[in-house]
């Protein structure tokens, strides 16, 4: 059974640029959630995708967008990067029924630095 | 909205000492409670979770947590810690009716020899 994988592991961008982060969910999982973890903070929920549809969004501006593909892998896109977007971006997959009891399995994260 | 308070940002202890990591949550919504652990240079992984039934839940590596509804707490305890328990621990209940995890700020546990 393959776990959750993310790419790239590290990324450096400059302000105003755009970035795409990728996530492959664990085999058999149909739900992907994205979180942002700033230094010294707990992860903050960005959004979730269930069977290719957005299924909830946190307090993040529209320049944070995402996609889920038929194979349940996912992308997180961030436009017009700002310095405060520097963080560890975590992807988590689960077999989602939407009631909250499911365990989410996290990838190792992508560390983004915006200069 | 759900909020989570982890009262201690850092907890240093000696090996074989007991430890308690505290978590309080707002009573508004969630009926489920989770603890996740992040070992150095690794991703988050589930440590234990309370869904229903017995208020005391245990993990396979000796941690336990007790759901206390009246005090809205879900403190994590271990009677004797090992060096390998050094990690950051997050209390993370899902927001009611969803799989959106609401994380506390984390408690960094450092176990010294």
Tab-separated table of C-alpha atoms in Angstrom:
chain	number	residue	atom	x	y	z
A	1	UNK	CA	0.000	0.000	0.000
A	2	UNK	CA	1.532	3.308	-1.090
A	3	UNK	CA	1.288	6.210	1.303
A	4	UNK	CA	0.582	9.840	0.495
A	5	UNK	CA	3.299	11.431	-1.595
A	6	UNK	CA	3.900	15.090	-2.381
A	7	UNK	CA	6.080	16.907	-4.866
A	8	UNK	CA	8.255	18.817	-4.875
A	9	UNK	CA	9.741	18.548	-1.393
A	10	UNK	CA	11.132	22.073	-1.428
A	11	UNK	CA	10.478	25.096	-3.588
A	12	UNK	CA	11.733	28.670	-3.723
A	13	UNK	CA	9.693	31.333	-5.513
A	14	UNK	CA	9.584	35.114	-5.634
A	15	UNK	CA	6.687	37.396	-4.830
A	16	UNK	CA	4.056	37.577	-7.540
A	17	UNK	CA	4.903	34.205	-9.047
A	18	UNK	CA	2.570	31.242	-9.253
A	19	UNK	CA	3.171	27.761	-7.853
A	20	UNK	CA	1.620	24.308	-8.264
A	21	UNK	CA	2.023	21.636	-5.612
A	22	UNK	CA	1.086	18.022	-6.223
A	23	UNK	CA	-0.243	15.207	-4.074
A	24	UNK	CA	-0.888	11.534	-4.711
A	25	UNK	CA	-3.400	10.110	-2.297
A	26	UNK	CA	-3.111	6.779	-0.557
A	27	UNK	CA	-4.465	3.862	-2.549
A	28	UNK	CA	-8.240	3.517	-2.126
A	29	UNK	CA	-8.794	7.024	-0.740
A	30	UNK	CA	-11.230	9.381	-2.438
A	31	UNK	CA	-10.793	12.549	-0.359
A	32	UNK	CA	-7.858	14.936	-0.308
A	33	UNK	CA	-7.401	17.834	2.090
A	34	UNK	CA	-4.756	20.556	1.960
A	35	UNK	CA	-3.315	22.352	4.968
A	36	UNK	CA	-0.843	25.205	5.398
A	37	UNK	CA	1.559	25.022	8.338
A	38	UNK	CA	3.428	28.226	9.051
A	39	UNK	CA	6.560	28.049	11.177
A	40	UNK	CA	5.707	27.400	14.806
A	41	UNK	CA	1.986	27.002	14.139
A	42	UNK	CA	-0.453	24.171	13.744
A	43	UNK	CA	-1.707	23.320	10.269
A	44	UNK	CA	-4.550	25.457	8.902
A	45	UNK	CA	-7.182	23.915	6.648
A	46	UNK	CA	-7.153	25.303	3.099
A	47	UNK	CA	-9.725	23.151	1.317
A	48	UNK	CA	-10.865	19.601	0.692
A	49	UNK	CA	-11.809	17.661	-2.430
A	50	UNK	CA	-14.134	14.690	-2.466
A	51	UNK	CA	-14.528	12.782	-5.724
A	52	UNK	CA	-13.237	15.744	-7.772
A	53	UNK	CA	-15.551	18.328	-6.165
A	54	UNK	CA	-14.529	20.974	-3.627
A	55	UNK	CA	-16.032	19.927	-0.309
A	56	UNK	CA	-15.237	22.733	2.084
A	57	UNK	CA	-12.856	25.641	2.236
A	58	UNK	CA	-11.026	27.436	5.014
A	59	UNK	CA	-10.248	31.142	5.352
A	60	UNK	CA	-7.931	31.417	2.389
A	61	UNK	CA	-8.260	33.893	-0.496
A	62	UNK	CA	-9.344	32.800	-3.991
A	63	UNK	CA	-5.756	32.882	-5.245
A	64	UNK	CA	-5.495	29.507	-3.483
A	65	UNK	CA	-7.190	27.016	-5.778
A	66	UNK	CA	-7.121	23.304	-6.324
A	67	UNK	CA	-8.064	20.346	-8.416
A	68	UNK	CA	-8.696	16.682	-7.854
A	69	UNK	CA	-8.246	14.266	-10.726
A	70	UNK	CA	-10.166	11.059	-11.541
A	71	UNK	CA	-7.401	9.009	-9.923
A	72	UNK	CA	-7.933	11.147	-6.773
A	73	UNK	CA	-4.543	12.819	-6.949
A	74	UNK	CA	-4.665	16.544	-6.375
A	75	UNK	CA	-3.006	19.888	-7.067
A	76	UNK	CA	-2.830	23.050	-5.024
A	77	UNK	CA	-2.249	26.235	-7.008
A	78	UNK	CA	-1.292	29.547	-5.483
A	79	UNK	CA	-1.266	32.674	-7.631
A	80	UNK	CA	0.360	36.025	-6.927
A	81	UNK	CA	2.579	34.643	-4.186
A	82	UNK	CA	3.112	36.740	-1.072
A	83	UNK	CA	5.877	36.505	1.529
A	84	UNK	CA	3.351	35.170	4.070
A	85	UNK	CA	2.677	32.177	1.826
A	86	UNK	CA	6.022	30.754	2.955
A	87	UNK	CA	5.049	27.594	4.833
A	88	UNK	CA	4.909	23.822	4.807
A	89	UNK	CA	1.985	22.654	2.679
A	90	UNK	CA	0.515	19.358	3.750
A	91	UNK	CA	-1.743	17.074	1.816
A	92	UNK	CA	-3.852	14.437	3.554
A	93	UNK	CA	-6.017	11.714	2.100
A	94	UNK	CA	-8.846	9.696	3.576
A	95	UNK	CA	-11.749	7.481	2.677
A	96	UNK	CA	-14.289	10.226	3.167
A	97	UNK	CA	-17.844	9.859	4.259
A	98	UNK	CA	-17.904	13.447	5.496
A	99	UNK	CA	-18.831	12.751	9.094
A	100	UNK	CA	-15.426	13.487	10.584
A	101	UNK	CA	-14.530	10.129	12.079
A	102	UNK	CA	-12.134	9.108	9.323
A	103	UNK	CA	-8.388	9.151	9.866
A	104	UNK	CA	-6.497	11.471	7.550
A	105	UNK	CA	-3.136	10.228	6.271
A	106	UNK	CA	-0.615	12.968	5.701
A	107	UNK	CA	2.164	13.320	3.191
A	108	UNK	CA	5.600	14.670	4.146
A	109	UNK	CA	4.749	18.134	2.857
A	110	UNK	CA	6.173	20.661	0.435
A	111	UNK	CA	8.174	23.467	1.970
A	112	UNK	CA	7.614	26.681	0.060
A	113	UNK	CA	9.809	29.735	0.526
A	114	UNK	CA	8.701	33.007	-1.050
A	115	UNK	CA	11.402	35.669	-1.392
B	1	UNK	CA	-16.437	27.768	15.038
B	2	UNK	CA	-14.370	25.076	16.646
B	3	UNK	CA	-11.229	26.204	18.454
B	4	UNK	CA	-8.516	24.257	20.187
B	5	UNK	CA	-6.139	25.360	22.924
B	6	UNK	CA	-2.951	23.535	23.699
B	7	UNK	CA	-1.799	25.119	26.892
B	8	UNK	CA	1.907	24.273	26.695
B	9	UNK	CA	4.014	25.094	23.657
B	10	UNK	CA	7.064	23.207	24.956
B	11	UNK	CA	7.375	20.394	27.491
B	12	UNK	CA	10.870	19.163	28.403
B	13	UNK	CA	11.032	15.975	30.484
B	14	UNK	CA	13.564	13.352	31.436
B	15	UNK	CA	13.400	9.824	30.098
B	16	UNK	CA	11.087	7.500	32.074
B	17	UNK	CA	9.224	10.444	33.619
B	18	UNK	CA	5.449	10.782	33.207
B	19	UNK	CA	4.058	13.469	30.943
B	20	UNK	CA	0.722	15.155	30.304
B	21	UNK	CA	0.052	17.310	27.240
B	22	UNK	CA	-3.040	19.416	27.672
B	23	UNK	CA	-5.766	20.133	25.135
B	24	UNK	CA	-9.015	22.040	25.573
B	25	UNK	CA	-11.547	22.495	22.809
B	26	UNK	CA	-14.612	24.630	22.353
B	27	UNK	CA	-17.762	22.751	23.158
B	28	UNK	CA	-19.688	24.003	20.155
B	29	UNK	CA	-19.550	21.200	17.686
B	30	UNK	CA	-17.156	18.304	17.475
B	31	UNK	CA	-18.049	14.911	18.870
B	32	UNK	CA	-14.741	13.403	17.772
B	33	UNK	CA	-11.271	14.162	19.116
B	34	UNK	CA	-7.891	13.345	17.617
B	35	UNK	CA	-4.242	13.591	18.579
B	36	UNK	CA	-1.677	13.698	15.783
B	37	UNK	CA	2.123	13.461	16.196
B	38	UNK	CA	4.848	14.924	14.013
B	39	UNK	CA	8.265	13.331	14.508
B	40	UNK	CA	11.307	15.361	13.397
B	41	UNK	CA	11.488	15.564	9.605
B	42	UNK	CA	8.406	13.414	9.171
B	43	UNK	CA	4.768	13.999	8.268
B	44	UNK	CA	1.860	14.062	10.683
B	45	UNK	CA	0.443	10.741	11.772
B	46	UNK	CA	-2.538	9.811	13.875
B	47	UNK	CA	-1.663	8.896	17.449
B	48	UNK	CA	-5.144	8.147	18.788
B	49	UNK	CA	-8.739	9.213	18.449
B	50	UNK	CA	-11.950	9.289	20.430
B	51	UNK	CA	-15.138	8.606	18.502
B	52	UNK	CA	-17.569	7.212	21.084
B	53	UNK	CA	-17.833	4.720	23.909
B	54	UNK	CA	-15.130	4.536	26.566
B	55	UNK	CA	-13.763	7.980	27.346
B	56	UNK	CA	-10.239	6.580	27.732
B	57	UNK	CA	-8.463	5.777	24.482
B	58	UNK	CA	-5.018	4.286	24.065
B	59	UNK	CA	-2.363	4.226	21.383
B	60	UNK	CA	-0.109	1.308	20.520
B	61	UNK	CA	2.973	3.055	21.940
B	62	UNK	CA	1.679	3.644	25.442
B	63	UNK	CA	-0.023	7.045	25.170
B	64	UNK	CA	-3.567	7.493	26.393
B	65	UNK	CA	-6.064	10.334	26.352
B	66	UNK	CA	-9.254	10.871	28.276
B	67	UNK	CA	-12.271	12.659	26.892
B	68	UNK	CA	-13.773	14.881	29.573
B	69	UNK	CA	-16.979	16.421	28.308
B	70	UNK	CA	-17.653	18.594	31.347
B	71	UNK	CA	-14.193	20.169	31.181
B	72	UNK	CA	-14.049	20.089	27.360
B	73	UNK	CA	-10.609	18.536	27.572
B	74	UNK	CA	-8.765	15.711	25.856
B	75	UNK	CA	-5.388	15.610	27.617
B	76	UNK	CA	-2.708	13.216	26.413
B	77	UNK	CA	-0.684	11.252	28.948
B	78	UNK	CA	2.084	8.715	29.105
B	79	UNK	CA	3.325	7.199	32.393
B	80	UNK	CA	6.930	6.756	31.241
B	81	UNK	CA	8.377	8.475	28.167
B	82	UNK	CA	11.247	7.397	25.921
B	83	UNK	CA	13.746	9.433	23.949
B	84	UNK	CA	11.904	8.308	20.810
B	85	UNK	CA	8.760	10.144	21.967
B	86	UNK	CA	10.458	13.449	21.182
B	87	UNK	CA	8.094	15.060	18.676
B	88	UNK	CA	5.455	17.724	18.259
B	89	UNK	CA	1.951	16.731	19.317
B	90	UNK	CA	-1.196	18.287	17.935
B	91	UNK	CA	-4.708	18.095	19.271
B	92	UNK	CA	-6.970	18.195	16.221
B	93	UNK	CA	-10.692	17.645	16.473
B	94	UNK	CA	-12.565	17.742	13.192
B	95	UNK	CA	-15.039	20.587	12.835
B	96	UNK	CA	-18.454	19.140	13.508
B	97	UNK	CA	-19.984	17.171	10.663
B	98	UNK	CA	-16.926	17.475	8.442
B	99	UNK	CA	-13.438	16.146	7.973
B	100	UNK	CA	-11.862	19.579	8.354
B	101	UNK	CA	-9.329	19.152	11.142
B	102	UNK	CA	-8.913	22.119	13.462
B	103	UNK	CA	-5.384	21.992	14.838
B	104	UNK	CA	-4.054	23.461	18.026
B	105	UNK	CA	-0.692	25.243	17.910
B	106	UNK	CA	1.085	22.085	19.004
B	107	UNK	CA	3.177	21.026	21.992
B	108	UNK	CA	6.809	20.234	21.437
B	109	UNK	CA	7.773	17.339	23.702
B	110	UNK	CA	11.502	16.935	24.265
B	111	UNK	CA	12.637	13.858	26.172
B	112	UNK	CA	16.134	14.196	27.610
B	113	UNK	CA	18.384	11.353	28.789
